[in-house]
C-alpha cells in the first residue's frame, strides 16, 4: 500500500458556534490520507496540551472544527466527511472517537478502544492500534507542531 500523505492545519474557534479561523493556535488538525484506497483519518488535537489554546476546545466546538478541517485538508481528495475517521486528542491526553449518530444532533464522542485487551482505552497505544503506521505518523506530526519543531507549511 502506498505511503500516507500527512497534512496539518492550526484552527482557532473563539467559541463553540463561531466558524474557525485558519492558521491560529487553538486546535491542531492533522490528516492522514491514502488517496488510492479512499481512506482518510483526521486527528483534532486540543493545543491546550502545549499551552496554546485560548479558545473553544475540540469537545465543545467539534461541530464547527471537523467539517472545516475536513474541507481544508481532505476535501480535495474526494473522500467524504462521513467516510473519514475522526479522533479527538484532548488536553489531558485522552483519545476519543468522534461519531455522527445520524439523529440530527451533531457529533458525539466515544472512548477510543484498543483492539487488544491489554491496551488501555483512550490511550496513545489504543490510537496507534486502531490507525497503524498512518496514526503513528500523524501523532509525530502533531507533537512536532505542538512543540514548535515543525518548520513545514500548513495545509
Tab-separated table of N, CA and C in Angstrom:
chain	number	residue	atom	x	y	z
A	1	UNK	N	0.845	-1.181	0.000
A	1	UNK	CA	0.000	0.000	0.000
A	1	UNK	C	0.890	1.244	0.000
A	2	UNK	N	0.440	2.281	-0.655
A	2	UNK	CA	1.237	3.496	-0.762
A	2	UNK	C	1.316	4.224	0.578
A	3	UNK	N	2.290	5.107	0.689
A	3	UNK	CA	2.517	5.853	1.910
A	3	UNK	C	1.444	6.922	2.080
A	4	UNK	N	1.065	7.140	3.324
A	4	UNK	CA	0.042	8.139	3.624
A	4	UNK	C	0.591	9.551	3.465
A	5	UNK	N	-0.250	10.435	2.974
A	5	UNK	CA	0.059	11.857	2.919
A	5	UNK	C	-0.417	12.452	4.238
A	6	UNK	N	0.475	13.103	4.965
A	6	UNK	CA	0.141	13.712	6.248
A	6	UNK	C	0.119	15.224	6.085
A	7	UNK	N	-0.997	15.851	6.454
A	7	UNK	CA	-1.150	17.299	6.342
A	7	UNK	C	-1.634	17.826	7.694
A	8	UNK	N	-1.365	19.093	7.963
A	8	UNK	CA	-1.841	19.675	9.218
A	8	UNK	C	-2.245	21.128	9.018
A	9	UNK	N	-3.049	21.616	9.954
A	9	UNK	CA	-3.517	22.989	9.928
A	9	UNK	C	-3.938	23.386	11.334
A	10	UNK	N	-3.544	24.580	11.748
A	10	UNK	CA	-3.994	25.111	13.036
A	10	UNK	C	-5.300	25.873	12.814
A	11	UNK	N	-6.268	25.649	13.697
A	11	UNK	CA	-7.569	26.312	13.625
A	11	UNK	C	-7.890	26.924	14.979
A	12	UNK	N	-8.578	28.057	14.967
A	12	UNK	CA	-8.949	28.722	16.212
A	12	UNK	C	-10.443	29.004	16.203
A	13	UNK	N	-11.138	28.562	17.241
A	13	UNK	CA	-12.562	28.857	17.429
A	13	UNK	C	-12.678	29.707	18.687
A	14	UNK	N	-13.149	30.930	18.539
A	14	UNK	CA	-13.314	31.803	19.698
A	14	UNK	C	-14.388	31.263	20.642
A	15	UNK	N	-15.422	30.629	20.076
A	15	UNK	CA	-16.476	29.996	20.875
A	15	UNK	C	-17.017	28.812	20.073
A	16	UNK	N	-17.788	27.931	20.708
A	16	UNK	CA	-18.251	26.715	20.025
A	16	UNK	C	-19.124	26.939	18.794
A	17	UNK	N	-19.742	28.102	18.647
A	17	UNK	CA	-20.616	28.300	17.493
A	17	UNK	C	-20.097	29.332	16.495
A	18	UNK	N	-18.813	29.585	16.503
A	18	UNK	CA	-18.200	30.524	15.558
A	18	UNK	C	-17.342	29.720	14.584
A	19	UNK	N	-17.440	30.007	13.282
A	19	UNK	CA	-16.573	29.287	12.335
A	19	UNK	C	-15.098	29.472	12.677
A	20	UNK	N	-14.309	28.421	12.514
A	20	UNK	CA	-12.883	28.506	12.855
A	20	UNK	C	-12.097	29.412	11.915
A	21	UNK	N	-11.053	30.008	12.476
A	21	UNK	CA	-10.109	30.832	11.730
A	21	UNK	C	-8.864	29.983	11.506
A	22	UNK	N	-8.340	30.014	10.293
A	22	UNK	CA	-7.165	29.209	9.950
A	22	UNK	C	-5.874	29.832	10.453
A	23	UNK	N	-4.891	28.961	10.653
A	23	UNK	CA	-3.506	29.321	10.963
A	23	UNK	C	-3.361	30.172	12.220
A	24	UNK	N	-4.184	29.851	13.226
A	24	UNK	CA	-4.038	30.452	14.550
A	24	UNK	C	-4.149	29.336	15.572
A	25	UNK	N	-3.400	29.452	16.655
A	25	UNK	CA	-3.401	28.403	17.671
A	25	UNK	C	-4.754	28.256	18.343
A	26	UNK	N	-5.078	27.038	18.629
A	26	UNK	CA	-6.307	26.650	19.298
A	26	UNK	C	-6.429	25.142	19.206
A	27	UNK	N	-6.702	24.672	17.984
A	27	UNK	CA	-6.806	23.244	17.710
A	27	UNK	C	-5.897	22.929	16.535
A	28	UNK	N	-5.188	21.839	16.643
A	28	UNK	CA	-4.338	21.379	15.554
A	28	UNK	C	-5.061	20.233	14.858
A	29	UNK	N	-5.323	20.369	13.580
A	29	UNK	CA	-5.940	19.315	12.783
A	29	UNK	C	-4.851	18.629	11.974
A	30	UNK	N	-4.733	17.315	12.130
A	30	UNK	CA	-3.745	16.535	11.385
A	30	UNK	C	-4.505	15.477	10.600
A	31	UNK	N	-4.297	15.447	9.292
A	31	UNK	CA	-4.977	14.488	8.430
A	31	UNK	C	-3.981	13.515	7.837
A	32	UNK	N	-4.409	12.283	7.747
A	32	UNK	CA	-3.667	11.250	7.045
A	32	UNK	C	-4.543	10.743	5.917
A	33	UNK	N	-4.037	10.739	4.690
A	33	UNK	CA	-4.831	10.350	3.527
A	33	UNK	C	-4.098	9.292	2.712
A	34	UNK	N	-4.790	8.213	2.407
A	34	UNK	CA	-4.324	7.229	1.432
A	34	UNK	C	-5.264	7.378	0.241
A	35	UNK	N	-4.881	8.208	-0.707
A	35	UNK	CA	-5.775	8.586	-1.801
A	35	UNK	C	-6.235	7.382	-2.625
A	36	UNK	N	-5.334	6.499	-2.973
A	36	UNK	CA	-5.704	5.339	-3.800
A	36	UNK	C	-6.702	4.435	-3.092
A	37	UNK	N	-6.604	4.348	-1.774
A	37	UNK	CA	-7.512	3.495	-1.008
A	37	UNK	C	-8.794	4.228	-0.617
A	38	UNK	N	-8.848	5.531	-0.856
A	38	UNK	CA	-10.020	6.311	-0.452
A	38	UNK	C	-10.180	6.344	1.052
A	39	UNK	N	-9.055	6.364	1.769
A	39	UNK	CA	-9.058	6.303	3.236
A	39	UNK	C	-8.497	7.600	3.806
A	40	UNK	N	-9.216	8.163	4.768
A	40	UNK	CA	-8.734	9.379	5.420
A	40	UNK	C	-9.015	9.310	6.906
A	41	UNK	N	-8.076	9.847	7.661
A	41	UNK	CA	-8.229	9.961	9.109
A	41	UNK	C	-7.922	11.396	9.488
A	42	UNK	N	-8.625	11.885	10.484
A	42	UNK	CA	-8.455	13.255	10.938
A	42	UNK	C	-8.283	13.234	12.448
A	43	UNK	N	-7.171	13.791	12.922
A	43	UNK	CA	-6.894	13.891	14.347
A	43	UNK	C	-7.022	15.352	14.739
A	44	UNK	N	-7.932	15.654	15.661
A	44	UNK	CA	-8.127	17.014	16.146
A	44	UNK	C	-7.519	17.098	17.531
A	45	UNK	N	-6.448	17.848	17.662
A	45	UNK	CA	-5.681	17.918	18.905
A	45	UNK	C	-5.918	19.265	19.577
A	46	UNK	N	-6.366	19.233	20.816
A	46	UNK	CA	-6.532	20.461	21.587
A	46	UNK	C	-5.139	20.963	21.941
A	47	UNK	N	-4.771	22.142	21.439
A	47	UNK	CA	-3.418	22.663	21.651
A	47	UNK	C	-3.189	23.137	23.085
A	48	UNK	N	-4.189	22.965	23.926
A	48	UNK	CA	-4.023	23.207	25.357
A	48	UNK	C	-2.903	22.316	25.904
A	49	UNK	N	-2.672	21.188	25.224
A	49	UNK	CA	-1.579	20.282	25.627
A	49	UNK	C	-0.245	21.013	25.671
A	50	UNK	N	-0.097	22.071	24.857
A	50	UNK	CA	1.146	22.840	24.812
A	50	UNK	C	0.928	24.276	25.273
A	51	UNK	N	-0.168	24.538	25.984
A	51	UNK	CA	-0.460	25.876	26.494
A	51	UNK	C	-0.788	26.870	25.395
A	52	UNK	N	-1.399	26.389	24.301
A	52	UNK	CA	-1.628	27.251	23.146
A	52	UNK	C	-3.090	27.221	22.686
A	53	UNK	N	-4.044	27.224	23.611
A	53	UNK	CA	-5.443	27.265	23.210
A	53	UNK	C	-6.244	28.212	24.080
A	54	UNK	N	-6.404	29.462	23.655
A	54	UNK	CA	-7.218	30.409	24.405
A	54	UNK	C	-8.700	30.352	24.019
A	55	UNK	N	-9.065	29.508	23.043
A	55	UNK	CA	-10.435	29.477	22.533
A	55	UNK	C	-11.209	28.248	22.967
A	56	UNK	N	-12.195	27.875	22.158
A	56	UNK	CA	-13.049	26.731	22.447
A	56	UNK	C	-12.270	25.432	22.237
A	57	UNK	N	-12.552	24.445	23.062
A	57	UNK	CA	-11.894	23.147	22.952
A	57	UNK	C	-12.491	22.348	21.798
A	58	UNK	N	-11.810	21.278	21.421
A	58	UNK	CA	-12.330	20.399	20.377
A	58	UNK	C	-13.692	19.858	20.793
A	59	UNK	N	-13.801	19.396	22.031
A	59	UNK	CA	-15.050	18.804	22.505
A	59	UNK	C	-16.219	19.760	22.329
A	60	UNK	N	-16.015	21.016	22.688
A	60	UNK	CA	-17.101	21.984	22.625
A	60	UNK	C	-17.375	22.483	21.212
A	61	UNK	N	-16.369	22.522	20.355
A	61	UNK	CA	-16.530	23.121	19.026
A	61	UNK	C	-16.392	22.113	17.888
A	62	UNK	N	-16.523	20.824	18.178
A	62	UNK	CA	-16.285	19.797	17.149
A	62	UNK	C	-17.230	19.950	15.958
A	63	UNK	N	-18.452	20.424	16.164
A	63	UNK	CA	-19.395	20.598	15.055
A	63	UNK	C	-18.902	21.634	14.046
A	64	UNK	N	-18.094	22.597	14.497
A	64	UNK	CA	-17.503	23.594	13.604
A	64	UNK	C	-16.143	23.129	13.078
A	65	UNK	N	-15.344	22.528	13.958
A	65	UNK	CA	-13.963	22.172	13.623
A	65	UNK	C	-13.840	21.015	12.638
A	66	UNK	N	-14.606	19.947	12.847
A	66	UNK	CA	-14.465	18.760	11.999
A	66	UNK	C	-14.776	19.060	10.532
A	67	UNK	N	-15.913	19.702	10.214
A	67	UNK	CA	-16.163	19.996	8.791
A	67	UNK	C	-15.137	20.955	8.182
A	68	UNK	N	-14.695	21.947	8.947
A	68	UNK	CA	-13.711	22.902	8.419
A	68	UNK	C	-12.380	22.207	8.166
A	69	UNK	N	-11.901	21.421	9.133
A	69	UNK	CA	-10.629	20.715	8.962
A	69	UNK	C	-10.715	19.740	7.791
A	70	UNK	N	-11.825	19.049	7.669
A	70	UNK	CA	-12.001	18.113	6.553
A	70	UNK	C	-11.967	18.855	5.220
A	71	UNK	N	-12.671	19.968	5.142
A	71	UNK	CA	-12.729	20.747	3.897
A	71	UNK	C	-11.327	21.194	3.471
A	72	UNK	N	-10.547	21.714	4.419
A	72	UNK	CA	-9.217	22.240	4.100
A	72	UNK	C	-8.180	21.149	3.822
A	73	UNK	N	-8.249	20.044	4.559
A	73	UNK	CA	-7.179	19.053	4.492
A	73	UNK	C	-7.496	17.811	3.667
A	74	UNK	N	-8.770	17.440	3.579
A	74	UNK	CA	-9.136	16.161	2.967
A	74	UNK	C	-10.088	16.326	1.790
A	75	UNK	N	-10.914	17.362	1.800
A	75	UNK	CA	-11.963	17.529	0.803
A	75	UNK	C	-11.509	17.404	-0.630
A	76	UNK	N	-10.336	17.895	-0.956
A	76	UNK	CA	-9.827	17.849	-2.323
A	76	UNK	C	-9.501	16.451	-2.821
A	77	UNK	N	-9.468	15.472	-1.930
A	77	UNK	CA	-9.161	14.098	-2.327
A	77	UNK	C	-10.408	13.299	-2.678
A	78	UNK	N	-11.586	13.920	-2.545
A	78	UNK	CA	-12.830	13.236	-2.888
A	78	UNK	C	-13.294	12.237	-1.846
A	79	UNK	N	-12.801	12.332	-0.634
A	79	UNK	CA	-13.219	11.443	0.454
A	79	UNK	C	-14.189	12.226	1.328
A	80	UNK	N	-15.398	11.720	1.472
A	80	UNK	CA	-16.449	12.421	2.207
A	80	UNK	C	-16.157	12.475	3.706
A	81	UNK	N	-16.703	13.482	4.357
A	81	UNK	CA	-16.572	13.603	5.812
A	81	UNK	C	-17.127	12.367	6.504
A	82	UNK	N	-18.237	11.841	6.003
A	82	UNK	CA	-18.856	10.653	6.602
A	82	UNK	C	-17.953	9.422	6.504
A	83	UNK	N	-17.026	9.418	5.545
A	83	UNK	CA	-16.113	8.290	5.358
A	83	UNK	C	-14.752	8.520	6.005
A	84	UNK	N	-14.631	9.572	6.794
A	84	UNK	CA	-13.372	9.926	7.448
A	84	UNK	C	-13.444	9.572	8.929
A	85	UNK	N	-12.456	8.834	9.411
A	85	UNK	CA	-12.400	8.545	10.838
A	85	UNK	C	-11.848	9.779	11.539
A	86	UNK	N	-12.585	10.272	12.541
A	86	UNK	CA	-12.183	11.477	13.261
A	86	UNK	C	-11.933	11.108	14.717
A	87	UNK	N	-10.771	11.511	15.212
A	87	UNK	CA	-10.393	11.246	16.599
A	87	UNK	C	-9.986	12.560	17.245
A	88	UNK	N	-10.418	12.760	18.486
A	88	UNK	CA	-10.017	13.924	19.278
A	88	UNK	C	-8.964	13.504	20.284
A	89	UNK	N	-7.919	14.312	20.399
A	89	UNK	CA	-6.927	14.163	21.464
A	89	UNK	C	-7.081	15.388	22.345
A	90	UNK	N	-7.624	15.190	23.531
A	90	UNK	CA	-7.909	16.346	24.394
A	90	UNK	C	-6.691	16.774	25.193
A	91	UNK	N	-6.844	17.844	25.926
A	91	UNK	CA	-5.743	18.422	26.684
A	91	UNK	C	-5.149	17.487	27.720
A	92	UNK	N	-5.941	16.507	28.179
A	92	UNK	CA	-5.448	15.577	29.196
A	92	UNK	C	-4.729	14.376	28.593
A	93	UNK	N	-4.734	14.271	27.260
A	93	UNK	CA	-4.052	13.158	26.599
A	93	UNK	C	-4.950	11.983	26.267
A	94	UNK	N	-6.265	12.129	26.411
A	94	UNK	CA	-7.206	11.051	26.121
A	94	UNK	C	-7.689	11.140	24.672
A	95	UNK	N	-7.793	9.986	24.025
A	95	UNK	CA	-8.257	9.892	22.646
A	95	UNK	C	-9.720	9.450	22.628
A	96	UNK	N	-10.551	10.193	21.897
A	96	UNK	CA	-11.961	9.844	21.742
A	96	UNK	C	-12.312	9.792	20.267
A	97	UNK	N	-13.112	8.809	19.896
A	97	UNK	CA	-13.620	8.698	18.541
A	97	UNK	C	-14.796	9.657	18.411
A	98	UNK	N	-14.799	10.473	17.374
A	98	UNK	CA	-15.886	11.414	17.129
A	98	UNK	C	-16.836	10.749	16.148
A	99	UNK	N	-18.089	10.602	16.563
A	99	UNK	CA	-19.083	9.874	15.772
A	99	UNK	C	-20.283	10.754	15.481
A	100	UNK	N	-20.874	10.575	14.311
A	100	UNK	CA	-22.158	11.180	13.995
A	100	UNK	C	-23.206	10.122	14.219
A	101	UNK	N	-24.163	10.412	15.049
A	101	UNK	CA	-25.162	9.402	15.380
A	101	UNK	C	-26.275	9.317	14.342
A	102	UNK	N	-26.293	10.242	13.388
A	102	UNK	CA	-27.317	10.210	12.357
A	102	UNK	C	-28.691	10.620	12.862
A	103	UNK	N	-28.748	11.211	14.047
A	103	UNK	CA	-30.041	11.607	14.609
A	103	UNK	C	-30.264	13.114	14.525
A	104	UNK	N	-29.404	13.810	13.793
A	104	UNK	CA	-29.551	15.253	13.639
A	104	UNK	C	-29.056	16.053	14.827
A	105	UNK	N	-28.444	15.401	15.781
A	105	UNK	CA	-27.965	16.076	16.994
A	105	UNK	C	-26.487	16.421	16.938
A	106	UNK	N	-25.868	16.279	15.787
A	106	UNK	CA	-24.459	16.620	15.667
A	106	UNK	C	-23.557	15.451	16.002
A	107	UNK	N	-22.322	15.773	16.287
A	107	UNK	CA	-21.306	14.764	16.545
A	107	UNK	C	-21.204	14.458	18.032
A	108	UNK	N	-20.837	13.229	18.352
A	108	UNK	CA	-20.651	12.832	19.745
A	108	UNK	C	-19.273	12.210	19.913
A	109	UNK	N	-18.862	12.044	21.143
A	109	UNK	CA	-17.548	11.483	21.467
A	109	UNK	C	-17.731	10.152	22.183
A	110	UNK	N	-16.940	9.176	21.764
A	110	UNK	CA	-16.930	7.868	22.421
A	110	UNK	C	-15.486	7.498	22.699
A	111	UNK	N	-15.217	6.851	23.825
A	111	UNK	CA	-13.835	6.456	24.129
A	111	UNK	C	-13.255	5.568	23.033
A	112	UNK	N	-12.030	5.875	22.608
A	112	UNK	CA	-11.344	5.047	21.619
A	112	UNK	C	-10.834	3.806	22.327
A	113	UNK	N	-11.263	2.647	21.850
A	113	UNK	CA	-10.899	1.379	22.490
A	113	UNK	C	-9.779	0.705	21.717
A	114	UNK	N	-8.890	0.084	22.453
A	114	UNK	CA	-7.807	-0.670	21.835
A	114	UNK	C	-8.306	-2.020	21.357
A	115	UNK	N	-7.730	-2.535	20.281
A	115	UNK	CA	-8.136	-3.830	19.738
A	115	UNK	C	-7.771	-4.969	20.683
A	116	UNK	N	-6.661	-4.838	21.378
A	116	UNK	CA	-6.216	-5.872	22.314
A	116	UNK	C	-6.741	-5.566	23.707
A	117	UNK	N	-6.996	-6.609	24.464
A	117	UNK	CA	-7.474	-6.424	25.841
A	117	UNK	C	-6.453	-5.697	26.718
A	118	UNK	N	-5.176	-5.870	26.426
A	118	UNK	CA	-4.134	-5.264	27.239
A	118	UNK	C	-3.935	-3.777	26.998
A	119	UNK	N	-4.580	-3.226	25.970
A	119	UNK	CA	-4.408	-1.817	25.640
A	119	UNK	C	-5.455	-0.993	26.365
A	120	UNK	N	-4.997	0.015	27.088
A	120	UNK	CA	-5.894	0.888	27.849
A	120	UNK	C	-6.747	1.727	26.907
A	121	UNK	N	-8.057	1.795	27.166
A	121	UNK	CA	-8.952	2.640	26.370
A	121	UNK	C	-8.507	4.094	26.459
A	122	UNK	N	-8.706	4.828	25.376
A	122	UNK	CA	-8.423	6.260	25.274
A	122	UNK	C	-6.929	6.584	25.321
A	123	UNK	N	-6.067	5.600	25.186
A	123	UNK	CA	-4.616	5.814	25.297
A	123	UNK	C	-3.979	5.992	23.918
A	124	UNK	N	-2.742	6.452	23.941
A	124	UNK	CA	-1.940	6.581	22.726
A	124	UNK	C	-1.810	5.222	22.030
A	125	UNK	N	-1.626	4.177	22.814
A	125	UNK	CA	-1.496	2.825	22.277
A	125	UNK	C	-2.788	2.391	21.588
A	126	UNK	N	-3.938	2.772	22.140
A	126	UNK	CA	-5.225	2.440	21.517
A	126	UNK	C	-5.348	3.143	20.163
A	127	UNK	N	-4.901	4.398	20.096
A	127	UNK	CA	-4.951	5.143	18.834
A	127	UNK	C	-4.066	4.486	17.782
A	128	UNK	N	-2.851	4.135	18.157
A	128	UNK	CA	-1.924	3.523	17.200
A	128	UNK	C	-2.429	2.138	16.784
A	129	UNK	N	-3.021	1.386	17.718
A	129	UNK	CA	-3.578	0.080	17.370
A	129	UNK	C	-4.720	0.222	16.368
A	130	UNK	N	-5.502	1.288	16.486
A	130	UNK	CA	-6.643	1.500	15.593
A	130	UNK	C	-6.242	2.095	14.240
A	131	UNK	N	-5.124	2.809	14.188
A	131	UNK	CA	-4.773	3.548	12.969
A	131	UNK	C	-3.468	3.100	12.312
A	132	UNK	N	-2.673	2.307	12.987
A	132	UNK	CA	-1.446	1.769	12.406
A	132	UNK	C	-0.376	2.808	12.141
A	133	UNK	N	0.388	2.571	11.082
A	133	UNK	CA	1.516	3.440	10.741
A	133	UNK	C	1.054	4.859	10.428
A	134	UNK	N	-0.119	4.991	9.793
A	134	UNK	CA	-0.636	6.323	9.484
A	134	UNK	C	-0.862	7.102	10.783
A	135	UNK	N	-1.470	6.485	11.762
A	135	UNK	CA	-1.726	7.144	13.042
A	135	UNK	C	-0.444	7.523	13.752
A	136	UNK	N	0.549	6.657	13.677
A	136	UNK	CA	1.843	6.953	14.297
A	136	UNK	C	2.467	8.191	13.653
A	137	UNK	N	2.416	8.271	12.324
A	137	UNK	CA	2.954	9.438	11.609
A	137	UNK	C	2.158	10.698	11.949
A	138	UNK	N	0.845	10.570	12.110
A	138	UNK	CA	0.008	11.716	12.464
A	138	UNK	C	0.375	12.241	13.853
A	139	UNK	N	0.599	11.333	14.795
A	139	UNK	CA	1.000	11.746	16.147
A	139	UNK	C	2.362	12.422	16.145
A	140	UNK	N	3.292	11.894	15.372
A	140	UNK	CA	4.612	12.519	15.281
A	140	UNK	C	4.495	13.943	14.765
A	141	UNK	N	3.659	14.154	13.741
A	141	UNK	CA	3.464	15.493	13.193
A	141	UNK	C	2.834	16.398	14.242
A	142	UNK	N	1.799	15.908	14.922
A	142	UNK	CA	1.118	16.721	15.936
A	142	UNK	C	2.078	17.160	17.023
A	143	UNK	N	2.899	16.248	17.507
A	143	UNK	CA	3.833	16.577	18.575
A	143	UNK	C	4.904	17.563	18.110
A	144	UNK	N	5.387	17.396	16.896
A	144	UNK	CA	6.398	18.322	16.367
A	144	UNK	C	5.825	19.727	16.206
A	145	UNK	N	4.611	19.842	15.679
A	145	UNK	CA	3.980	21.151	15.517
A	145	UNK	C	3.694	21.755	16.887
A	146	UNK	N	3.158	20.959	17.780
A	146	UNK	CA	2.826	21.466	19.110
A	146	UNK	C	4.020	22.004	19.860
A	147	UNK	N	5.145	21.359	19.704
A	147	UNK	CA	6.365	21.794	20.391
A	147	UNK	C	7.133	22.865	19.621
A	148	UNK	N	6.621	23.252	18.459
A	148	UNK	CA	7.283	24.282	17.647
A	148	UNK	C	8.478	23.771	16.879
A	149	UNK	N	8.582	22.454	16.678
A	149	UNK	CA	9.726	21.856	15.985
A	149	UNK	C	9.479	21.666	14.498
A	150	UNK	N	8.231	21.866	14.027
A	150	UNK	CA	7.913	21.623	12.626
A	150	UNK	C	8.065	22.924	11.852
A	151	UNK	N	8.881	22.885	10.821
A	151	UNK	CA	9.119	24.100	10.027
A	151	UNK	C	8.352	24.056	8.709
A	152	UNK	N	7.549	23.012	8.505
A	152	UNK	CA	6.833	22.849	7.246
A	152	UNK	C	5.650	23.795	7.111
A	153	UNK	N	5.036	23.748	5.937
A	153	UNK	CA	3.907	24.612	5.602
A	153	UNK	C	2.608	23.944	6.052
A	154	UNK	N	1.665	24.757	6.506
A	154	UNK	CA	0.346	24.243	6.883
A	154	UNK	C	-0.491	24.021	5.641
A	155	UNK	N	-1.457	23.124	5.769
A	155	UNK	CA	-2.432	22.933	4.694
A	155	UNK	C	-2.240	21.661	3.954
